[in-house]
Coordinates of C-alpha atoms in Angstrom, one line a residue:
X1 CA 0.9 -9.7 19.7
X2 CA 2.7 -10.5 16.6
X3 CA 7.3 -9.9 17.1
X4 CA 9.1 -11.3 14.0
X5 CA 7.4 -14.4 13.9
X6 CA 4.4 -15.1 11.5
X7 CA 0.9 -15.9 13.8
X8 CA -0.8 -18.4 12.4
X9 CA -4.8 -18.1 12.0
X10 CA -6.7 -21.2 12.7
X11 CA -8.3 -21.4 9.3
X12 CA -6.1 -21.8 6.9
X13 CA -2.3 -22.4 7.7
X14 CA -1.1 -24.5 4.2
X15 CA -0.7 -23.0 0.9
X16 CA -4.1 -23.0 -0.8
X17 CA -3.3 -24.3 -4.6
X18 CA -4.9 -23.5 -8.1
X19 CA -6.9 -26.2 -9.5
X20 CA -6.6 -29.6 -9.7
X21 CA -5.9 -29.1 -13.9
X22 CA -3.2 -26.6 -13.3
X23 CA -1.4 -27.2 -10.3
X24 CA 1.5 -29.5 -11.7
X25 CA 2.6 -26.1 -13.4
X26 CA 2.0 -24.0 -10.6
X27 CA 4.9 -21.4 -10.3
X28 CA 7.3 -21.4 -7.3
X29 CA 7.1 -18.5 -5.4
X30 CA 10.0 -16.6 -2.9
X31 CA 7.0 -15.3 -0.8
X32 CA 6.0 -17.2 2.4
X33 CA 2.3 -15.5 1.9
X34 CA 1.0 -14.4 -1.5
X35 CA -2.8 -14.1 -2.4
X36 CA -4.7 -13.5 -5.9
X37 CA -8.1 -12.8 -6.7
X38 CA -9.9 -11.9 -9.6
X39 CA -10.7 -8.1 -9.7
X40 CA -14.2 -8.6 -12.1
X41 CA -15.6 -11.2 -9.8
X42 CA -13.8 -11.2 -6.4
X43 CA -13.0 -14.9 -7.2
X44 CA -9.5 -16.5 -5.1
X45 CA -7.7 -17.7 -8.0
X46 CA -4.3 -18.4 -5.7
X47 CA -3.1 -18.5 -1.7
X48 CA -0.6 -19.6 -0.3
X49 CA 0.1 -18.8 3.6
X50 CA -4.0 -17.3 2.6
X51 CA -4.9 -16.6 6.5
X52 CA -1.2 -16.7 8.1
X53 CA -0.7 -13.4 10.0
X54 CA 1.8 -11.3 8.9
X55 CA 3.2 -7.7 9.5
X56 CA 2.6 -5.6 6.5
X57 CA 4.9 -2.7 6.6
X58 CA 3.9 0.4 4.4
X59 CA 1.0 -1.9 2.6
X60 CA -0.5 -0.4 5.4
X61 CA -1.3 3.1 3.7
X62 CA -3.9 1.3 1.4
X63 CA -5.7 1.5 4.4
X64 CA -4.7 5.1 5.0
X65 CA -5.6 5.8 1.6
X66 CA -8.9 3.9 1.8
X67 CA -10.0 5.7 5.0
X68 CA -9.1 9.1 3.6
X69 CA -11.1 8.5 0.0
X70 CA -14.0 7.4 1.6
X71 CA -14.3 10.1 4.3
X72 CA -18.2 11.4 4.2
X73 CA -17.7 14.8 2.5
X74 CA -13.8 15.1 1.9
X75 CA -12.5 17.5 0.1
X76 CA -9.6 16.4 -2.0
X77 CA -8.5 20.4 -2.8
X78 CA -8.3 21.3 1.0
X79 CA -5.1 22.3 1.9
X80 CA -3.0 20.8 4.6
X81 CA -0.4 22.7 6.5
X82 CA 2.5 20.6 7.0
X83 CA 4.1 20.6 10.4
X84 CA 7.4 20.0 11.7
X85 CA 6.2 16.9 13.6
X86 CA 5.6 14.9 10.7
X87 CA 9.2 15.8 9.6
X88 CA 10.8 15.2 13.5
X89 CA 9.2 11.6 13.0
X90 CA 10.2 11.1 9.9
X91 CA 13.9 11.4 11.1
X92 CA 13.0 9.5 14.5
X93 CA 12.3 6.5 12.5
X94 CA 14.5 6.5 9.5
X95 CA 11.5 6.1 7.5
X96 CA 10.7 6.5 3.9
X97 CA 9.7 10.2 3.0
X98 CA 8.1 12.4 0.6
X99 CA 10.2 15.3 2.2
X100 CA 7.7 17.3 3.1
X101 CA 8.7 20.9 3.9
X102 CA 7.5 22.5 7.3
X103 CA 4.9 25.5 6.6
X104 CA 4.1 24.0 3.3
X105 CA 0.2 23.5 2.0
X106 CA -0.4 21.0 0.3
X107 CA -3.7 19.4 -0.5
X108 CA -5.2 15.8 0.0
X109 CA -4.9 15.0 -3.3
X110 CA -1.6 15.7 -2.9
X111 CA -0.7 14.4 -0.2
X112 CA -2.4 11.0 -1.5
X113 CA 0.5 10.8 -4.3
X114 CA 2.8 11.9 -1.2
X115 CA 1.4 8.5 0.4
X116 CA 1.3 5.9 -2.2
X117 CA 4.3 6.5 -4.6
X118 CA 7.3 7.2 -2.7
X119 CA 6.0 5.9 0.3
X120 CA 6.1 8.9 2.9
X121 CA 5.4 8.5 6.2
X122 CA 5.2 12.0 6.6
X123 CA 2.3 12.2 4.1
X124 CA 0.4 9.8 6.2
X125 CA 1.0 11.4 9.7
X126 CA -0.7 14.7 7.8
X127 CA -3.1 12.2 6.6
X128 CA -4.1 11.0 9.6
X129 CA -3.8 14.2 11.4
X130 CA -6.2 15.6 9.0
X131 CA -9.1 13.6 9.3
X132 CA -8.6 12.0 12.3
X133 CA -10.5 13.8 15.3
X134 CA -9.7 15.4 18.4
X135 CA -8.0 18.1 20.0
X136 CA -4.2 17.4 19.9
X137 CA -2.4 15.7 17.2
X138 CA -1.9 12.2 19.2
X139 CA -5.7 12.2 19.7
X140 CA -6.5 12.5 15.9
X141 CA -3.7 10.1 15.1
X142 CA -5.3 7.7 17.3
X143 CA -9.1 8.8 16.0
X144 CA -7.2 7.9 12.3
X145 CA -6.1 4.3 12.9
X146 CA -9.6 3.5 15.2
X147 CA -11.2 4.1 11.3
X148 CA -8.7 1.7 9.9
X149 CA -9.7 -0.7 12.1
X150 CA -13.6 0.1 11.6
X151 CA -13.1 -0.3 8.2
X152 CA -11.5 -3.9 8.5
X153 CA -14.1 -5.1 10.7
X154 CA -16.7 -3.3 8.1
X155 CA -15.0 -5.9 5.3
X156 CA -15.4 -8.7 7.2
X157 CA -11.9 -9.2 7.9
X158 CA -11.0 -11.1 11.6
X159 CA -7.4 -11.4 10.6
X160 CA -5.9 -7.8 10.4
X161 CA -5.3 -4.9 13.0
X162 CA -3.7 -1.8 12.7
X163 CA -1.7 -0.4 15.4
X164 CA 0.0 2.3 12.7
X165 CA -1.0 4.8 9.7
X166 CA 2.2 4.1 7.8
X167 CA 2.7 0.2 8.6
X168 CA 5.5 1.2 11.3
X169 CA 4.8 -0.6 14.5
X170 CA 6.8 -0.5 18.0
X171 CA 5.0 -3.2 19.0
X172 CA 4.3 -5.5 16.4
X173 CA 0.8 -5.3 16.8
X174 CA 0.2 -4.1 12.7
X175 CA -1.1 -6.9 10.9
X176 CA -2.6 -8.5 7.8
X177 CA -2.8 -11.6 5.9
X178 CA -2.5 -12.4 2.3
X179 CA -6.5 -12.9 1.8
X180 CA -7.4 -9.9 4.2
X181 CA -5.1 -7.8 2.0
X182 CA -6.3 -8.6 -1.3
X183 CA -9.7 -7.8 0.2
X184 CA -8.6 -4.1 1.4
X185 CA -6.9 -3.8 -1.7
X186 CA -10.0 -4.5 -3.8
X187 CA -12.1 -2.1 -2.0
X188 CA -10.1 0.6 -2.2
X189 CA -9.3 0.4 -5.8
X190 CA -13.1 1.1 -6.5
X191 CA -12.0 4.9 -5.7
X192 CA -11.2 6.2 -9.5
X193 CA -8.8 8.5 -7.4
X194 CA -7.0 6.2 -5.8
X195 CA -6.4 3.7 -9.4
X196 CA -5.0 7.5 -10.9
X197 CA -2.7 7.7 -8.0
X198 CA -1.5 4.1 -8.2
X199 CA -0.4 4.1 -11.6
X200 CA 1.6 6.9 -12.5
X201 CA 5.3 6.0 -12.3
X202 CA 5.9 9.7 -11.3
X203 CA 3.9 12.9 -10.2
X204 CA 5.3 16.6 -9.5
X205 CA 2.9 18.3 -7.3
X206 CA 2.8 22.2 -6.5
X207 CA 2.8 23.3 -3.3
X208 CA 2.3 26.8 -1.6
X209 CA 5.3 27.8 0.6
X210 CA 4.7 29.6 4.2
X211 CA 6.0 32.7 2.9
X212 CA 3.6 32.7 -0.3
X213 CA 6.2 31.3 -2.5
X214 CA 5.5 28.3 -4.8
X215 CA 7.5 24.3 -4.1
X216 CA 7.2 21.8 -7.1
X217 CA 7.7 18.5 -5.4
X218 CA 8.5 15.5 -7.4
X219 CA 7.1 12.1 -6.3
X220 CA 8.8 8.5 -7.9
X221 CA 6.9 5.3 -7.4
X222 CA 8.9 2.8 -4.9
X223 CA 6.1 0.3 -7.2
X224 CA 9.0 -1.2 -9.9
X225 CA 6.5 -3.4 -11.1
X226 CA 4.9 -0.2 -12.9
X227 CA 6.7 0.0 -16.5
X228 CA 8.3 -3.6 -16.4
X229 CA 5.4 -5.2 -16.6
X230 CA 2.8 -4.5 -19.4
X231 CA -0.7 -3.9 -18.2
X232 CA 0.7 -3.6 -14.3
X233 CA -1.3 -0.4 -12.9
X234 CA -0.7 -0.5 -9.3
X235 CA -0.6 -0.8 -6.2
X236 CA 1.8 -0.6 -2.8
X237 CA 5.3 -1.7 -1.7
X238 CA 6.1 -2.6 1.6
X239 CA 9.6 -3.4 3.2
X240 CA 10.2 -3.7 7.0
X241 CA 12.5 -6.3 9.0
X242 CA 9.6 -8.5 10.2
X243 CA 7.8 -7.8 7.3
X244 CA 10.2 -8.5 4.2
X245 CA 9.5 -7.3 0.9
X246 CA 6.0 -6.9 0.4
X247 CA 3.6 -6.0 -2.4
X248 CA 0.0 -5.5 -3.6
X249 CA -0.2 -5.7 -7.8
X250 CA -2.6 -5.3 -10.2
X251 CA -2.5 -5.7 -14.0
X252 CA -5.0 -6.5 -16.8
X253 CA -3.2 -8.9 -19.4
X254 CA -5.1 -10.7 -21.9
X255 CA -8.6 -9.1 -21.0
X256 CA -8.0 -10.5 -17.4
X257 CA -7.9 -8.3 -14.9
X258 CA -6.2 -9.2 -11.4
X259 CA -5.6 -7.9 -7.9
X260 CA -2.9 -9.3 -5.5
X261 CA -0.4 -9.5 -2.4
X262 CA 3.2 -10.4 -1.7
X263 CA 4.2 -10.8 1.7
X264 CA 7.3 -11.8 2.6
X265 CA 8.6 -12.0 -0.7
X266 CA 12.4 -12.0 -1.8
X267 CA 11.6 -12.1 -5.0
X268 CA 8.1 -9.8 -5.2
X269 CA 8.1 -8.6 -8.4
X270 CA 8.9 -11.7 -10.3
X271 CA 6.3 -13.6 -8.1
X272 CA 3.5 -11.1 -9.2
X273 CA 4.3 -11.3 -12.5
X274 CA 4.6 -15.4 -12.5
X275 CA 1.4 -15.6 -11.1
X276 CA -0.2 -12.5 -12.9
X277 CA 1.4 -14.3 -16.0
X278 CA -0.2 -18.1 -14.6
X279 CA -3.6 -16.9 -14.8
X280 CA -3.8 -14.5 -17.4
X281 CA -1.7 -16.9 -20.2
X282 CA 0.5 -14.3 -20.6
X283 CA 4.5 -15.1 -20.6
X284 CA 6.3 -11.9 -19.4
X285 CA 8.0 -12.9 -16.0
X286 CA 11.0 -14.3 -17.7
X287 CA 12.1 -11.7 -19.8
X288 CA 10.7 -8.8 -17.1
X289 CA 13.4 -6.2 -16.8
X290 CA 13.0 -3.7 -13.7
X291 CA 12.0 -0.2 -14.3
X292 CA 15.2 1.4 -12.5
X293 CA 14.3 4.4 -9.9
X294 CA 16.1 7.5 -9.9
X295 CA 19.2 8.2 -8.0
X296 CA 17.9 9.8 -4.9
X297 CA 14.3 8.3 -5.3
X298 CA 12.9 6.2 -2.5
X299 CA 13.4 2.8 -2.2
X300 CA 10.4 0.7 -0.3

């Protein structure tokens, strides 16, 4: 069971390095785990940390995101009733929210922007509420997270469990590492839905109200990396006390096209960009300004 501290897998515990021609101008990086593959071949082109265990916080709904996409016959238009609950433990846990409205329908489609770009944790109980299985709400909930962990062992990954929908976790017991990441990460940006959500900086969404009325709900994306960085088109932040500041990126620079994680990362954005910038021959990270988020917007 994972508290604070990092576990540490028995494979590989160092940081993994670039080659041999390139590593005397390897960039230093504020992240005690970081992975990067190439998105054409599935090639590792960095690790460090590559298979230390690590809590994951709200990197977590690409695996929510994942298991909801690739749902045998979903329907992305089916409307989703949103209920007080999701909003009670919202609250509860002082997490990040798309502020859904109880009574409100709102589709999956939705409710996937909802999920990835400001990060609600509401979105992702409806999620898993919706397409989990059972006959009470804790039973599909339960039902939703027994997929996510399907799915990991599906990909071959011995090095991740989920405990959570949304990446919060009582126990600890909600865990990734860079390498298994990357590799969830990949998978589920195959989904052309799921690349549309990722990269759109913003996203107002239409909801119907539980009297018949109409709600226009306006979405930011926590992802800063997103109009600061040319060619950046995705994917998930992350921030929680055990976990730190944690990212998964993905840009195309210079006909190179690249998927990759942050974990524990003080400086996450200017470590995806020095190493998205390493291996594509592009020079942006130093002169990278911030896309600034609305007053109000969530911050993750």
């Amino acid at each position: 069971m994972l508290t604070g501290t990092a576990l540490v897998a028995p494979a590989t515990v160092a940081a993994e390095s670039a080659p041999a021609a390139k590593a005397a101008a390897l960039p230093t990086l504020s992240a005690k785990g970081a992975f990067l593959l190439d998105d054409t071949t599935g090639a590792k082109k960095y690790g460090k940390g590559a298979d230390v265990r690590r809590q994951m916080a709200s990197t977590t709904k690409i695996m929510t995101a994942a298991v909801v996409l690739n749902t045998k016959g979903i329907d992305l238009n089916r409307k989703v009733t949103i209920k007080q609950t999701y909003r009670d433990y919202v609250t509860r846990e002082g997490a990040s929210t798309a502020d859904l409205r109880t009574g409100d329908k709102v589709t999956i489609r939705q409710l996937l922007s909802a999920l990835m770009l400001p990060s609600g944790c509401d979105a992702a109980y409806a999620l898993a509420d919706a397409i989990g299985t059972g006959s009470t709400v804790a039973a599909r909930t339960k039902s939703f997270i027994g997929k996510m962990n399907t799915k990991a062992k599906d990909l071959g990954l011995k090095n991740t469990k989920f405990d959570s929908f949304d990446g919060i976790s009582a126990a600890g017991d909600n865990y990734t590492t860079p390498r298994d990441l990357a590799t969830i990460a990949d998978y589920a940006m195959n989904n052309s839905t799921l690349r549309t959500v990722v990269k759109a900086t913003s996203y107002k969404a239409a909801a119907t109200t539980s009297t018949g009325g109409t709600r226009t709900y306006t979405w930011y994306n926590t992802n800063q990396l997103l109009g600061s960085y040319s060619g950046a088109f995705g994917v998930k932040t992350g921030t929680g006390t055990a976990a730190g500041p944690c990212l998964i990126f993905a840009a195309t620079r210079n006909g190179k096209t690249h998927i990759g994680v942050i974990l524990n990362g003080t400086d996450r954005y200017g470590d995806a960009a020095k190493l998205l910038d390493y291996y594509s021959g592009a020079s942006t990270a130093k002169t990278m300004k911030l896309r600034q988020l609305p007053a109000g917007a969530q911050r993750d």
